[in-house]
């Protein structure tokens, strides 16, 4: 491994930590790559907002696993919902395709087959339908069934954990 | 958000907006407006995000160091709508990975999700025609590819207790229906209404790929043809020659199903005129299905000569004039010929030397047909003599003599015979022996084919086959999962006659 600094890029996360990463890893982050390409000389340190050091740790883990061909072993199960969301946003900001796919699938897996109430709680979304609109849409979902069975009426307050 | 309240007002003020006005402004779709709004406010959102995230972070890291004082502040932040942080594309990506069964519950989460979920829907079946006419369909589902309008074209009667169905159409009728058997004609929307709906749909969904409609006229079809250049698949029920005039504009049509006449439902005529217009207009047809259509040799010949890419031709309950079979040989690229539910094949096919044959044919599939007539069957096998696969299911009248005509097909690799009760082992054997290339044989549920009659030479032939499924004594009514436990036999001993 060459000792020249041109093989390692310094990335400074929002909480001030500096990570030295290989150029190949920096290349998977399209946002960082764009900054490098725009700079004429070797840039000293690239600040990346919206990304924290624990995100960077996980990104480096994923990179190491994928280089070794074991990207399936990367798991985000230990993250709780909020942390997963933050991580997703960080990766989206850095524009890393593969890891982004993995994370959107992970979020989708957590949301799969959950009720309306659960999904609202998960994202912290407020119900902006009036009761009449809500009932109208509920009823209108009967006007077109798309080949699937019509959903059984479910209690929207039921929380599924 | 301010935009969502605008949408709400629109809903409450205009429950039935004028069908033409939202459609004239074709450029501004609601989804476009929504996107513009969010992208404009995106930088603001991101700033808010960065600030919110910093605060969240500063609160969550003490969590890790077990600072109890801070826990009381966290509940306030948990009600921030975190999906505002996710852009529309991000959320769409996540939503598209969720299963279809969750679609309905996702649309109830909030208005933005309703909108986004609607953008993911590609295929829909309409039950209420007003939904199309009022423009609400396009508002909710801007990205449709496949629309089935048929149930929406039929008027649901109030007390619909009786369900009438055929293989192409289902509907509810009530007991007060008229005694003449044309139930569909009375219970269908007027043609103008259907045409209006079609043009509304076409104007708003230019990416339509597949449409199914009943009772349209050529005006409606023309509007679809003009606005939707990517239309590939079309099913027209209650089709007639006039309607087909509108089809000529659908240049990219590949799969077409025309239903002219359905006994008990409606009657309309598709004849040679319509078939010729069709042939000249849709030269890219790959699959054509004609149900209950009339016509004759000229119509089929026109299709054969003009639609050079035609690979699959299905005739269902045809009412063609005799002599049509010779026209099939003009379809030079035809790979599959299928006849289903035909009461007769071709009672007067003409002289053998003028019949010709389909050079590229690979499969002949006969299902639920009446095969009693010698001339028909021999002409059919003669036209299909290049076939590699012959499938005969539930056909009446196929006896040894008629099956013997199949020896003219020399290249058969697969034979599947099911439900042909007049065929015996001897008849089967005499044909199979002449097929030197046979590799795969399936015989199911043919009650006169007995295991005891298998000759040694037939048994030897079986050993050369790659695939053999020999179940002639199976009663096909019994599903295969029950067959194994021989339920029918065991139960008998409990119910003895006293």
Coordinates of N, CA, C and O in Angstrom, one line a residue, chain A residues 50 52 54-55 80 82-83 85-86 88-89 92 100-101 104-105 107-108 111-116 119-120 123-130 133-134 137-138 140-148 151 154, chain B residues 4 8 50 53 57 63-64 78-83 85-87 90-91 93-94 97-114 121 123-128 131 136 140-141:
Chain A
X50 N -24.4 16.2 7.1 CA -25.4 15.2 7.2 C -24.9 13.8 7.5 O -25.7 12.9 7.5
X52 N -22.6 11.4 10.0 CA -22.0 11.4 11.3 C -21.0 10.2 11.3 O -21.0 9.4 10.5
X54 N -20.8 7.6 13.2 CA -21.3 6.2 13.3 C -21.8 5.8 11.9 O -21.7 4.6 11.6
X55 N -22.3 6.7 11.1 CA -22.7 6.4 9.7 C -21.4 6.0 8.9 O -21.4 5.0 8.2
X80 N -32.1 0.9 15.4 CA -33.6 1.1 15.5 C -34.1 2.0 14.4 O -33.3 2.4 13.5
X82 N -35.3 5.0 14.0 CA -34.8 6.3 13.7 C -33.4 6.3 13.2 O -33.0 7.0 12.2
X83 N -32.5 5.4 13.7 CA -31.2 5.4 13.3 C -31.1 4.9 11.8 O -30.3 5.4 11.0
X85 N -33.4 5.4 9.6 CA -33.8 6.6 8.7 C -32.7 7.5 8.5 O -32.4 8.0 7.4
X86 N -31.9 7.8 9.6 CA -30.8 8.8 9.5 C -29.8 8.2 8.6 O -29.2 8.9 7.7
X88 N -30.2 6.1 6.2 CA -30.7 6.2 4.8 C -30.5 7.5 4.2 O -30.0 7.7 3.1
X89 N -30.8 8.6 5.0 CA -30.6 9.9 4.5 C -29.1 10.2 4.2 O -28.8 10.9 3.3
X92 N -28.1 8.6 1.1 CA -28.8 9.2 0.0 C -28.0 10.5 -0.3 O -27.8 10.8 -1.5
X100 N -27.5 2.2 -0.9 CA -28.8 2.8 -0.9 C -29.9 1.8 -1.1 O -30.9 1.7 -0.5
X101 N -29.7 0.9 -2.1 CA -30.6 -0.1 -2.4 C -30.9 -1.0 -1.2 O -32.0 -1.4 -0.9
X104 N -33.0 0.9 1.4 CA -34.4 1.1 1.1 C -35.1 -0.2 1.2 O -36.2 -0.3 1.7
X105 N -34.4 -1.3 0.8 CA -35.0 -2.6 1.0 C -35.2 -2.9 2.5 O -36.2 -3.5 2.9
X107 N -35.7 -0.7 4.9 CA -36.9 0.0 5.4 C -38.2 -0.6 4.9 O -39.1 -0.8 5.7
X108 N -38.2 -1.0 3.7 CA -39.4 -1.6 3.1 C -39.7 -2.9 3.9 O -40.9 -3.2 4.2
X111 N -41.4 -2.2 7.0 CA -42.8 -1.6 6.9 C -43.8 -2.7 6.3 O -44.9 -2.4 6.2
X112 N -43.2 -3.8 5.9 CA -44.0 -4.7 5.1 C -45.2 -5.2 5.9 O -45.0 -5.7 7.0
X113 N -46.3 -5.2 5.3 CA -47.6 -5.7 5.9 C -47.9 -5.1 7.3 O -48.6 -5.7 8.1
X114 N -47.5 -3.9 7.5 CA -47.9 -3.2 8.7 C -49.1 -2.4 8.5 O -49.4 -2.0 7.4
X115 N -49.8 -2.1 9.6 CA -51.1 -1.4 9.4 C -50.8 0.1 9.2 O -49.7 0.6 9.4
X116 N -51.9 0.8 8.9 CA -51.8 2.3 8.7 C -51.3 2.9 9.9 O -50.4 3.8 9.9
X119 N -47.5 2.5 10.4 CA -46.7 3.2 9.5 C -46.7 4.7 9.9 O -45.6 5.3 9.8
X120 N -47.8 5.2 10.4 CA -47.8 6.6 10.8 C -46.9 6.8 12.0 O -46.2 7.8 12.1
X123 N -43.1 6.7 11.0 CA -42.6 7.9 10.4 C -42.9 9.2 11.2 O -42.4 10.3 10.8
X124 N -43.8 9.1 12.1 CA -44.3 10.3 12.8 C -45.2 11.2 11.9 O -45.1 12.4 11.9
X125 N -46.0 10.5 11.0 CA -46.8 11.3 10.1 C -48.1 11.6 10.8 O -48.7 10.7 11.4
X126 N -48.6 12.8 10.5 CA -49.9 13.2 11.0 C -50.9 12.8 10.0 O -50.7 13.0 8.8
X127 N -52.1 12.4 10.5 CA -53.2 12.0 9.6 C -53.8 13.3 9.1 O -54.5 14.0 9.9
X128 N -53.6 13.7 7.9 CA -54.2 15.0 7.4 C -55.5 14.8 6.7 O -56.0 15.7 6.0
X129 N -56.1 13.6 6.8 CA -57.5 13.4 6.2 C -58.5 13.8 7.2 O -58.4 13.6 8.4
X130 N -59.6 14.4 6.8 CA -60.7 14.6 7.6 C -61.4 13.3 7.7 O -61.2 12.4 6.8
X133 N -63.2 12.4 4.5 CA -62.3 12.0 3.4 C -61.8 10.6 3.6 O -61.7 9.8 2.7
X134 N -61.4 10.4 4.8 CA -60.9 9.1 5.2 C -61.9 8.0 4.8 O -61.5 7.0 4.2
X137 N -62.3 7.6 1.0 CA -61.3 6.8 0.3 C -61.3 5.4 0.7 O -61.1 4.5 -0.2
X138 N -61.6 5.1 1.9 CA -61.7 3.7 2.4 C -62.8 3.0 1.6 O -62.6 1.9 1.1
X140 N -63.9 4.0 -1.3 CA -63.6 4.0 -2.8 C -62.5 3.0 -3.1 O -62.4 2.7 -4.3
X141 N -61.8 2.6 -2.2 CA -60.8 1.5 -2.5 C -61.5 0.3 -3.0 O -60.9 -0.7 -3.4
X142 N -62.9 0.3 -2.8 CA -63.6 -0.8 -3.4 C -64.0 -0.6 -4.8 O -64.4 -1.6 -5.5
X143 N -63.9 0.6 -5.4 CA -64.3 0.8 -6.8 C -63.4 0.1 -7.8 O -63.7 -0.1 -8.9
X144 N -62.2 -0.1 -7.3 CA -61.2 -0.7 -8.3 C -60.4 -1.7 -7.5 O -59.5 -1.3 -6.7
X145 N -60.6 -3.0 -7.7 CA -59.7 -3.9 -7.1 C -58.8 -4.4 -8.3 O -59.2 -4.6 -9.4
X146 N -57.5 -4.4 -8.0 CA -56.6 -4.6 -9.1 C -56.2 -6.0 -9.2 O -55.0 -6.3 -9.4
X147 N -57.1 -6.9 -9.1 CA -56.8 -8.3 -9.3 C -56.4 -8.9 -8.0 O -56.3 -10.1 -7.9
X148 N -56.1 -8.1 -7.0 CA -55.8 -8.8 -5.7 C -57.1 -8.9 -4.9 O -58.1 -8.3 -5.3
X151 N -58.8 -5.9 0.5 CA -58.2 -6.0 1.9 C -59.3 -6.2 2.9 O -60.3 -5.5 2.8
X154 N -59.7 -3.4 8.4 CA -58.8 -3.6 9.6 C -59.0 -2.4 10.5 O -59.3 -1.3 10.0
Chain B
X4 N -51.5 20.9 0.5 CA -52.5 19.8 0.7 C -53.9 20.5 1.1 O -54.9 19.9 0.8
X8 N -57.5 19.9 -0.7 CA -58.7 19.6 0.0 C -59.8 20.4 -0.4 O -61.0 20.0 -0.6
X50 N -31.2 19.9 8.3 CA -29.8 19.9 8.9 C -30.0 20.4 10.3 O -29.4 19.8 11.2
X53 N -31.7 17.7 12.4 CA -30.9 16.6 12.6 C -29.8 16.8 13.6 O -29.5 16.0 14.5
X57 N -29.5 14.8 16.9 CA -28.2 14.1 17.2 C -27.7 14.5 18.6 O -27.3 13.6 19.3
X63 N -28.4 10.1 24.9 CA -29.1 8.9 25.2 C -28.2 7.7 25.4 O -28.4 6.8 26.2
X64 N -27.1 7.8 24.5 CA -26.2 6.7 24.6 C -25.4 6.7 25.9 O -24.9 5.7 26.4
X78 N -40.3 13.3 18.5 CA -40.7 12.1 17.8 C -41.9 12.4 17.0 O -42.2 11.6 16.1
X79 N -42.6 13.5 17.2 CA -43.8 13.7 16.3 C -43.5 14.5 15.1 O -44.3 14.8 14.3
X80 N -42.2 14.8 14.9 CA -41.9 15.5 13.6 C -42.1 14.4 12.5 O -41.7 13.3 12.6
X81 N -42.7 14.9 11.4 CA -42.9 14.0 10.3 C -41.6 13.7 9.6 O -41.1 14.5 8.8
X82 N -41.0 12.6 9.9 CA -39.7 12.3 9.4 C -39.7 12.0 7.9 O -38.7 12.1 7.2
X83 N -40.9 11.8 7.4 CA -40.8 11.5 5.9 C -40.7 12.8 5.1 O -40.4 12.8 3.9
X85 N -38.3 14.5 5.5 CA -36.9 14.5 5.1 C -36.6 13.7 3.9 O -35.6 13.9 3.2
X86 N -37.5 12.7 3.6 CA -37.3 11.9 2.4 C -38.0 12.6 1.2 O -39.1 13.0 1.3
X87 N -37.2 12.7 0.2 CA -37.8 13.3 -1.0 C -38.9 12.3 -1.6 O -38.9 11.1 -1.3
X90 N -37.3 9.2 -3.1 CA -36.9 8.2 -2.0 C -38.1 7.4 -1.5 O -38.0 6.2 -1.4
X91 N -39.1 8.2 -1.2 CA -40.3 7.5 -0.6 C -40.9 6.6 -1.7 O -41.4 5.5 -1.4
X93 N -39.4 5.0 -3.9 CA -38.6 3.8 -4.0 C -38.9 2.8 -2.9 O -39.0 1.6 -3.1
X94 N -39.1 3.4 -1.7 CA -39.5 2.5 -0.6 C -40.9 1.9 -0.8 O -41.1 0.7 -0.6
X97 N -41.2 -1.0 -3.1 CA -40.7 -2.4 -2.6 C -41.7 -3.1 -1.7 O -41.5 -4.2 -1.3
X98 N -42.8 -2.4 -1.4 CA -43.7 -3.0 -0.5 C -44.7 -3.8 -1.3 O -45.0 -3.5 -2.4
X99 N -45.3 -4.8 -0.6 CA -46.2 -5.7 -1.4 C -47.5 -5.0 -1.8 O -47.9 -4.1 -1.2
X100 N -48.1 -5.5 -2.9 CA -49.3 -4.9 -3.4 C -50.4 -5.0 -2.4 O -51.3 -4.1 -2.4
X101 N -50.4 -6.0 -1.5 CA -51.5 -6.1 -0.6 C -51.6 -4.9 0.4 O -52.6 -4.7 1.0
X102 N -50.4 -4.2 0.5 CA -50.4 -3.1 1.4 C -50.8 -1.8 0.8 O -50.8 -0.8 1.4
X103 N -51.1 -1.9 -0.5 CA -51.4 -0.7 -1.2 C -52.5 0.2 -0.6 O -52.4 1.4 -0.4
X104 N -53.6 -0.5 -0.3 CA -54.7 0.2 0.3 C -54.4 0.9 1.6 O -54.8 2.0 1.9
X105 N -53.7 0.1 2.5 CA -53.4 0.8 3.8 C -52.4 1.9 3.6 O -52.5 2.9 4.3
X106 N -51.5 1.7 2.7 CA -50.5 2.8 2.5 C -51.2 4.1 2.0 O -50.8 5.2 2.4
X107 N -52.2 4.0 1.2 CA -52.9 5.2 0.7 C -53.7 5.9 1.8 O -54.1 7.0 1.6
X108 N -53.9 5.2 2.9 CA -54.7 5.9 4.0 C -53.8 6.6 5.0 O -54.3 7.2 5.9
X109 N -52.5 6.5 4.8 CA -51.6 7.1 5.9 C -51.7 8.6 5.9 O -52.0 9.2 6.9
X110 N -51.5 9.3 4.8 CA -51.7 10.7 4.7 C -51.9 11.1 3.2 O -51.7 10.2 2.4
X111 N -52.1 12.3 2.9 CA -52.4 12.7 1.5 C -51.2 12.5 0.6 O -51.4 12.2 -0.5
X112 N -50.1 12.8 1.2 CA -48.9 12.7 0.3 C -48.7 11.2 -0.1 O -48.3 10.9 -1.2
X113 N -48.9 10.3 0.9 CA -48.8 8.9 0.6 C -49.8 8.5 -0.4 O -49.6 7.6 -1.2
X114 N -51.0 9.0 -0.3 CA -52.1 8.6 -1.2 C -51.6 9.0 -2.6 O -51.8 8.2 -3.5
X121 N -49.3 2.8 -9.1 CA -50.3 1.8 -9.6 C -50.2 1.8 -11.1 O -50.3 2.9 -11.7
X123 N -51.9 -0.8 -13.0 CA -52.9 -1.7 -13.6 C -54.2 -1.6 -12.8 O -54.2 -1.6 -11.6
X124 N -55.3 -1.4 -13.5 CA -56.5 -1.1 -12.7 C -57.8 -1.7 -13.4 O -57.8 -1.8 -14.6
X125 N -58.8 -2.0 -12.6 CA -60.0 -2.5 -13.2 C -61.1 -1.6 -12.7 O -61.3 -1.4 -11.6
X126 N -61.8 -1.0 -13.7 CA -62.8 0.1 -13.3 C -64.1 -0.6 -13.0 O -64.6 -1.3 -13.9
X127 N -64.7 -0.2 -11.9 CA -66.1 -0.7 -11.7 C -67.1 0.4 -11.8 O -68.3 0.2 -11.9
X128 N -66.7 1.7 -11.7 CA -67.6 2.8 -11.7 C -67.2 3.7 -12.8 O -66.2 4.3 -12.8
X131 N -66.0 7.4 -12.3 CA -64.7 7.6 -11.9 C -63.8 8.0 -13.0 O -62.8 8.8 -12.8
X136 N -61.3 11.8 -11.9 CA -60.6 11.4 -10.6 C -59.7 10.2 -10.8 O -58.7 10.1 -10.1
X140 N -55.9 10.4 -9.4 CA -55.3 9.4 -8.4 C -54.2 8.6 -9.0 O -53.2 8.3 -8.3
X141 N -54.3 8.2 -10.2 CA -53.4 7.2 -10.8 C -52.8 7.7 -12.1 O -53.3 7.4 -13.2

